[in-house]
Short mmCIF file of C-alpha atoms and ligand atoms in Angstrom, two decimals:
data_model
loop_
_atom_site.label_atom_id
_atom_site.label_comp_id
_atom_site.label_asym_id
_atom_site.label_seq_id
_atom_site.Cartn_x
_atom_site.Cartn_y
_atom_site.Cartn_z
CA MET A 1 1.62 -4.39 111.07
CA SER A 2 2.97 -6.45 108.01
CA GLU A 3 5.08 -9.22 108.62
CA GLU A 4 8.66 -8.96 107.42
CA LYS A 5 8.87 -11.79 104.52
CA LYS A 6 11.70 -14.25 104.70
CA PRO A 7 14.07 -14.38 101.87
CA ARG A 8 13.71 -17.40 99.81
CA SER A 9 17.02 -19.40 98.36
CA GLY A 10 17.94 -22.38 96.63
CA PHE A 11 19.01 -23.81 93.72
CA VAL A 12 17.39 -24.29 90.16
CA ALA A 13 18.95 -26.54 87.62
CA VAL A 14 18.07 -25.41 84.01
CA VAL A 15 17.49 -28.15 81.72
CA GLY A 16 16.27 -29.28 78.42
CA ARG A 17 17.60 -30.42 74.51
CA THR A 18 20.66 -28.60 73.25
CA ASN A 19 20.25 -25.57 71.47
CA VAL A 20 16.85 -24.48 73.12
CA GLY A 21 18.49 -21.34 74.86
CA LYS A 22 19.42 -22.14 78.41
CA SER A 23 22.39 -20.65 78.73
CA THR A 24 21.25 -17.25 76.77
CA LEU A 25 18.48 -17.40 79.78
CA VAL A 26 20.75 -18.03 82.72
CA ASN A 27 22.62 -14.75 80.78
CA ALA A 28 19.69 -13.00 81.19
CA ALA A 29 18.52 -13.55 84.59
CA VAL A 30 22.07 -13.16 85.97
CA GLY A 31 22.52 -10.39 84.22
CA GLU A 32 26.27 -11.34 83.61
CA LYS A 33 27.49 -13.75 80.96
CA VAL A 34 28.12 -16.43 83.05
CA ALA A 35 28.03 -19.10 79.85
CA ILE A 36 29.00 -19.02 76.50
CA VAL A 37 26.30 -18.93 73.83
CA THR A 38 26.32 -20.14 70.05
CA PRO A 39 23.62 -20.70 67.36
CA LYS A 40 25.31 -24.37 67.29
CA PRO A 41 23.97 -27.29 69.16
CA GLN A 42 26.29 -29.02 72.22
CA THR A 43 27.80 -25.67 73.54
CA THR A 44 27.69 -26.04 77.40
CA ARG A 45 29.81 -28.96 78.32
CA ASN A 46 29.54 -28.35 82.20
CA VAL A 47 27.43 -27.72 85.01
CA ILE A 48 27.83 -23.98 85.10
CA ARG A 49 26.48 -21.83 88.08
CA GLY A 50 24.85 -18.54 87.10
CA ILE A 51 24.10 -16.58 90.82
CA TYR A 52 20.70 -13.84 90.89
CA ASN A 53 20.05 -11.84 93.77
CA ASP A 54 17.02 -9.66 94.91
CA GLU A 55 15.17 -8.49 98.16
CA ARG A 56 13.20 -11.75 97.80
CA GLY A 57 16.74 -14.11 98.09
CA GLN A 58 18.54 -15.62 95.88
CA ILE A 59 18.59 -18.21 93.15
CA ILE A 60 21.35 -20.05 92.21
CA PHE A 61 21.42 -21.46 88.40
CA MET A 62 22.82 -24.15 87.40
CA ASP A 63 22.94 -24.01 83.35
CA THR A 64 23.41 -27.47 81.92
CA PRO A 65 24.75 -29.04 79.07
CA GLY A 66 21.90 -29.94 76.35
CA LEU A 67 19.89 -33.30 75.99
CA HIS A 68 21.07 -34.91 72.87
CA LYS A 69 22.39 -38.49 71.29
CA PRO A 70 26.00 -39.04 72.73
CA ARG A 71 28.42 -40.48 70.75
CA THR A 72 31.56 -39.99 72.44
CA THR A 73 32.34 -40.59 76.37
CA MET A 74 32.40 -36.66 76.56
CA ASN A 75 29.08 -36.46 75.39
CA GLU A 76 27.76 -39.30 77.32
CA ARG A 77 29.06 -37.26 80.66
CA MET A 78 27.41 -33.99 79.50
CA VAL A 79 24.17 -35.83 79.19
CA ARG A 80 24.61 -37.64 82.79
CA GLN A 81 25.70 -34.14 84.08
CA ALA A 82 22.08 -32.73 83.15
CA LEU A 83 20.03 -35.34 84.02
CA ASP A 84 21.94 -36.00 87.57
CA SER A 85 21.56 -32.40 88.27
CA VAL A 86 17.86 -32.55 88.40
CA ARG A 87 18.07 -34.78 91.84
CA SER A 88 19.39 -32.17 94.14
CA VAL A 89 17.91 -29.08 93.44
CA ASP A 90 14.63 -27.11 95.08
CA ALA A 91 13.19 -26.66 91.64
CA VAL A 92 13.68 -27.32 88.01
CA LEU A 93 13.37 -25.21 84.81
CA TRP A 94 12.78 -26.99 81.89
CA LEU A 95 13.16 -24.91 78.94
CA LEU A 96 11.59 -26.18 75.46
CA ASP A 97 11.76 -25.03 72.16
CA ALA A 98 8.38 -23.64 70.51
CA THR A 99 8.98 -24.32 67.11
CA ALA A 100 10.18 -27.65 67.88
CA LEU A 101 8.06 -28.79 71.08
CA TRP A 102 8.59 -32.74 71.64
CA GLN A 103 11.21 -35.00 70.45
CA ASN A 104 12.85 -37.94 72.22
CA GLU A 105 14.71 -35.65 74.64
CA GLU A 106 11.36 -34.53 76.09
CA GLU A 107 10.41 -37.77 76.45
CA ARG A 108 13.37 -38.94 78.17
CA LEU A 109 13.16 -35.61 80.80
CA LEU A 110 10.16 -36.12 81.36
CA ALA A 111 10.59 -39.33 82.82
CA ALA A 112 13.73 -38.53 84.81
CA LEU A 113 11.97 -35.38 86.14
CA ARG A 114 8.97 -37.44 87.13
CA GLU A 115 11.26 -39.79 89.15
CA ALA A 116 13.32 -36.75 90.81
CA GLY A 117 10.03 -35.43 92.11
CA ARG A 118 11.41 -31.95 92.22
CA PRO A 119 8.73 -28.59 90.83
CA VAL A 120 9.23 -28.01 87.67
CA VAL A 121 8.39 -24.96 85.35
CA MET A 122 8.19 -26.15 81.63
CA ALA A 123 8.99 -22.64 79.83
CA ILE A 124 8.39 -22.57 76.34
CA ASN A 125 11.12 -20.52 74.97
CA GLN A 126 11.87 -18.85 71.49
CA ILE A 127 7.86 -17.67 71.25
CA ASP A 128 9.53 -14.66 69.25
CA ARG A 129 9.93 -17.63 66.20
CA LEU A 130 6.56 -18.30 66.03
CA LYS A 131 4.61 -16.87 63.04
CA ASN A 132 1.90 -15.62 65.31
CA GLU A 133 0.83 -15.56 68.68
CA GLY A 134 -2.26 -17.76 68.44
CA LEU A 135 0.51 -20.67 67.91
CA VAL A 136 1.20 -20.86 71.78
CA LEU A 137 -2.16 -21.86 72.95
CA PRO A 138 -2.08 -25.25 71.58
CA LEU A 139 1.73 -25.77 72.76
CA ILE A 140 0.19 -25.08 76.40
CA ALA A 141 -2.12 -27.45 75.91
CA GLU A 142 -0.15 -30.21 74.52
CA LEU A 143 2.49 -29.58 77.20
CA SER A 144 -0.38 -29.66 79.90
CA LYS A 145 -1.47 -32.90 78.77
CA LYS A 146 1.79 -34.31 78.88
CA ALA A 147 2.49 -33.18 82.30
CA PRO A 148 -0.58 -31.91 84.07
CA GLY A 149 -0.24 -29.84 87.45
CA TRP A 150 3.55 -28.61 86.10
CA GLU A 151 3.64 -24.65 85.72
CA ILE A 152 3.97 -23.57 82.03
CA TYR A 153 5.47 -20.32 81.22
CA PRO A 154 5.82 -19.08 77.34
CA MET A 155 8.58 -16.73 76.81
CA SER A 156 11.61 -15.69 74.98
CA ALA A 157 15.03 -15.41 76.42
CA LEU A 158 15.70 -12.05 74.19
CA ASN A 159 13.01 -10.74 75.66
CA LYS A 160 13.56 -8.82 79.28
CA ALA A 161 10.10 -8.01 79.80
CA ASP A 162 9.40 -11.94 79.90
CA LEU A 163 12.25 -12.47 82.97
CA PRO A 164 10.54 -11.04 85.63
CA GLY A 165 7.39 -13.10 85.35
CA LEU A 166 9.99 -16.32 85.28
CA LEU A 167 11.47 -15.23 88.16
CA ASP A 168 8.64 -14.88 90.48
CA LEU A 169 7.35 -18.52 89.64
CA LEU A 170 10.91 -19.76 90.54
CA PHE A 171 10.96 -17.83 93.64
CA SER A 172 7.44 -19.22 94.79
CA LEU A 173 9.04 -22.68 94.57
CA LEU A 174 12.33 -21.85 96.44
CA PRO A 175 12.45 -23.19 100.55
CA GLU A 176 12.68 -20.11 102.83
CA GLY A 177 16.68 -19.32 103.73
CA GLU A 178 19.70 -16.80 103.66
CA PRO A 179 21.66 -16.47 100.67
CA LEU A 180 23.79 -19.49 100.17
CA PHE A 181 26.58 -17.65 97.87
CA PRO A 182 28.07 -14.05 99.03
CA LEU A 183 25.96 -11.54 96.73
CA ASP A 184 29.15 -9.93 94.85
CA VAL A 185 29.66 -13.51 93.29
CA TYR A 186 27.55 -14.53 89.97
CA THR A 187 29.48 -17.57 89.27
CA ASP A 188 31.34 -20.16 90.82
CA GLN A 189 33.68 -20.70 88.02
CA MET A 190 37.40 -19.84 88.37
CA GLU A 191 38.75 -17.35 85.95
CA ARG A 192 41.22 -20.29 84.16
CA GLN A 193 37.51 -22.02 83.07
CA LEU A 194 36.07 -18.77 82.09
CA VAL A 195 39.15 -17.91 79.98
CA ALA A 196 38.97 -21.76 78.29
CA GLU A 197 35.21 -21.12 77.56
CA ILE A 198 35.73 -17.71 76.10
CA VAL A 199 38.47 -19.20 73.64
CA ARG A 200 35.91 -22.08 73.31
CA GLU A 201 33.15 -19.74 71.92
CA GLN A 202 35.27 -18.04 69.55
CA LEU A 203 36.30 -21.49 68.13
CA PHE A 204 32.57 -22.33 67.75
CA ALA A 205 32.26 -18.77 65.74
CA ARG A 206 35.12 -19.36 63.60
CA THR A 207 34.99 -23.15 62.84
CA ARG A 208 32.26 -25.14 61.00
CA GLU A 209 30.71 -28.17 61.05
CA GLU A 210 32.23 -31.15 63.17
CA VAL A 211 35.27 -29.12 64.07
CA PRO A 212 34.01 -27.19 66.74
CA HIS A 213 32.54 -30.55 68.62
CA CYS A 214 35.41 -31.85 68.25
CA ALA A 215 37.84 -29.25 69.86
CA GLY A 216 38.45 -28.55 73.58
CA VAL A 217 40.35 -25.84 75.19
CA VAL A 218 42.93 -26.28 77.91
CA VAL A 219 44.47 -23.22 80.07
CA GLU A 220 48.00 -24.81 80.38
CA SER A 221 49.27 -21.62 82.26
CA PHE A 222 48.20 -18.09 83.86
CA SER A 223 50.33 -16.13 84.80
CA GLU A 224 49.40 -12.84 86.78
CA PRO A 225 51.39 -9.62 86.03
CA LYS A 226 54.55 -9.05 87.43
CA GLU A 227 54.02 -5.55 88.32
CA GLU A 228 51.49 -2.72 88.39
CA GLY A 229 49.89 -2.46 85.07
CA GLY A 230 51.22 -5.33 83.88
CA LYS A 231 50.09 -7.96 81.73
CA VAL A 232 48.49 -11.19 82.40
CA VAL A 233 50.03 -13.90 80.25
CA ILE A 234 48.23 -16.95 79.13
CA HIS A 235 48.94 -20.06 77.26
CA CYS A 236 46.17 -22.41 75.80
CA SER A 237 45.81 -25.42 73.91
CA ILE A 238 43.13 -26.14 71.27
CA LEU A 239 42.77 -29.89 71.28
CA VAL A 240 41.50 -31.45 68.05
CA GLU A 241 41.13 -35.00 66.97
CA ARG A 242 42.51 -35.21 63.60
CA ASP A 243 45.62 -33.97 61.87
CA SER A 244 42.86 -32.69 58.84
CA GLN A 245 41.22 -30.54 61.79
CA LYS A 246 44.45 -28.67 62.95
CA PRO A 247 44.90 -26.49 59.43
CA ILE A 248 41.22 -25.48 59.29
CA ILE A 249 41.11 -23.79 62.93
CA ILE A 250 44.68 -22.20 61.95
CA GLY A 251 43.60 -20.93 58.82
CA ARG A 252 45.67 -19.58 55.62
CA GLN A 253 49.16 -18.26 57.19
CA GLY A 254 47.51 -18.73 60.81
CA GLN A 255 44.28 -16.01 59.73
CA ASN A 256 42.09 -18.01 61.68
CA LEU A 257 43.43 -18.82 64.57
CA LYS A 258 44.66 -15.00 64.80
CA ALA A 259 40.85 -13.78 64.65
CA ILE A 260 40.12 -16.29 67.68
CA GLY A 261 42.98 -15.46 69.49
CA VAL A 262 41.79 -11.47 69.08
CA ALA A 263 38.38 -11.48 69.56
CA ALA A 264 38.92 -13.52 72.83
CA ARG A 265 41.64 -11.57 74.04
CA LYS A 266 39.52 -8.50 73.93
CA GLU A 267 36.89 -10.29 75.99
CA ILE A 268 39.75 -11.83 78.58
CA GLN A 269 40.83 -8.27 79.09
CA ARG A 270 37.31 -7.19 79.99
CA LEU A 271 36.79 -9.84 81.96
CA LEU A 272 39.94 -9.77 83.81
CA GLY A 273 40.01 -5.84 84.32
CA CYS A 274 43.77 -5.65 82.71
CA ALA A 275 45.86 -6.43 79.89
CA ALA A 276 46.49 -9.93 78.65
CA GLU A 277 48.31 -11.53 76.30
CA LEU A 278 47.12 -14.79 74.82
CA ARG A 279 49.16 -17.23 73.40
CA LEU A 280 47.32 -20.58 71.73
CA PHE A 281 48.49 -23.74 70.36
CA VAL A 282 46.70 -26.12 68.24
CA LYS A 283 47.50 -29.75 69.10
CA VAL A 284 46.42 -33.10 67.74
CA SER A 285 45.05 -35.64 70.61
CA PRO A 286 43.35 -38.78 68.75
CA ASN A 287 39.89 -39.31 70.37
CA TRP A 288 40.77 -37.13 73.55
CA ARG A 289 36.83 -37.34 74.09
CA ASP A 290 36.97 -40.60 74.89
CA ASN A 291 39.96 -39.91 77.12
CA PRO A 292 39.22 -39.79 80.91
CA GLN A 293 42.40 -38.30 82.08
CA ILE A 294 41.56 -35.28 79.66
CA LEU A 295 37.77 -34.95 80.65
CA ARG A 296 38.75 -34.87 84.18
CA GLU A 297 41.31 -32.03 83.56
CA MET A 298 38.37 -30.20 81.63
CA GLY A 299 35.77 -30.31 84.63
CA MET A 300 34.18 -33.63 82.90
CA GLY A 301 35.49 -36.04 85.51
N1 GTP B 401 15.20 -16.47 68.78
C1 GTP B 401 15.47 -16.83 69.77
N2 GTP B 401 16.81 -17.44 69.72
C2 GTP B 401 17.16 -17.56 71.17
C3 GTP B 401 16.33 -17.48 72.09
N3 GTP B 401 17.09 -18.05 73.28
C4 GTP B 401 18.11 -18.51 72.72
N4 GTP B 401 18.04 -18.28 71.47
C5 GTP B 401 19.25 -18.46 70.69
O1 GTP B 401 19.44 -20.24 70.47
C6 GTP B 401 20.99 -20.44 70.41
C7 GTP B 401 21.10 -21.15 71.34
O2 GTP B 401 21.20 -20.91 72.81
P1 GTP B 401 21.99 -21.21 73.74
O3 GTP B 401 21.62 -20.49 74.88
O4 GTP B 401 23.34 -21.85 73.49
O5 GTP B 401 21.52 -22.70 74.14
P2 GTP B 401 21.26 -23.35 75.22
O6 GTP B 401 20.47 -24.08 75.49
O7 GTP B 401 22.66 -23.26 76.38
O8 GTP B 401 22.32 -25.03 74.26
P3 GTP B 401 23.53 -26.27 74.78
O9 GTP B 401 24.57 -25.53 75.63
O10 GTP B 401 24.47 -26.63 73.41
O11 GTP B 401 22.57 -27.04 74.97
C8 GTP B 401 21.59 -18.94 70.39
O12 GTP B 401 21.94 -18.72 68.92
C9 GTP B 401 20.76 -17.85 70.99
O13 GTP B 401 21.27 -16.80 70.66
C10 GTP B 401 14.93 -17.12 71.82
O14 GTP B 401 14.13 -16.96 72.96
N5 GTP B 401 14.84 -16.79 70.67
MG1 MG B 402 24.28 -24.07 76.67
#
């Protein structure tokens, strides 16, 4: 008689340098858009939980801000959250970029992970961007020298076929236990936070250079529909640091802000499953990224 397998459940911190594909991977694993993804570095600003379930158990992924050189209080907190996350989890999924494997951030993370002492899977992501497959083996060899004994998994977060093998590895590192979150929950984020992130994603998509990095989004009000079939009305402030950034976001005759609003509203409606009205206001708030009170409001306290 075969013995019934006990479920495994636990927390997996997803860490790595900025822009390596952490949020892309968490979204792919969870099968829902949990975290916003952009081609620009420093997209994720908070630890975001994304929950995966199957018959083997539950993996609670903690998507974290990418490591980078911080220049503001906000960025220091982003990096701190990422480094702190590895201490309290059951396993760590460290994503590296196949096209730029090892930099200062990797050196720092290696030290932090050794100290944390949790089991680590080093996933070499973005292998689809390598010129040929023959380039993968040398990368594996390089990593196995840096961190002997840790699992190494080459993959592309854009390739669904690479996911099952990664999930197998992660489940093997988790303790036995019942799921910690209800099975129909895929993230711990409140609707307000999801809305702010959707607006921020459109800001990243429609502004250039330092502007999206200097901008933050706060949901000022969120009112439920008054009658059946009514609209949710959402007011959001977009904070920028300097007067000169305001017209860049607003655009000529308000066209850019309008486009941000239209694209974000579509996605918000999909998320909430009802009609939404989205009002965006751009405010200048000098040095908000060094303002502890504003950072707390944005969940970076
Ligand atoms: N070609 C390719 N692109 C990828 C892969 N994984 C992620 N990307 C792209 O890389 C960019 C960054 O992805 P993100 O998921 O936002 O990266 P991140 O590590 O979460 O970035 P931060 O939140 O800034 O730390 C996006 O344009 C993704 O589409 C991959 O395996 N292959
Ligand atoms: Mg991210």
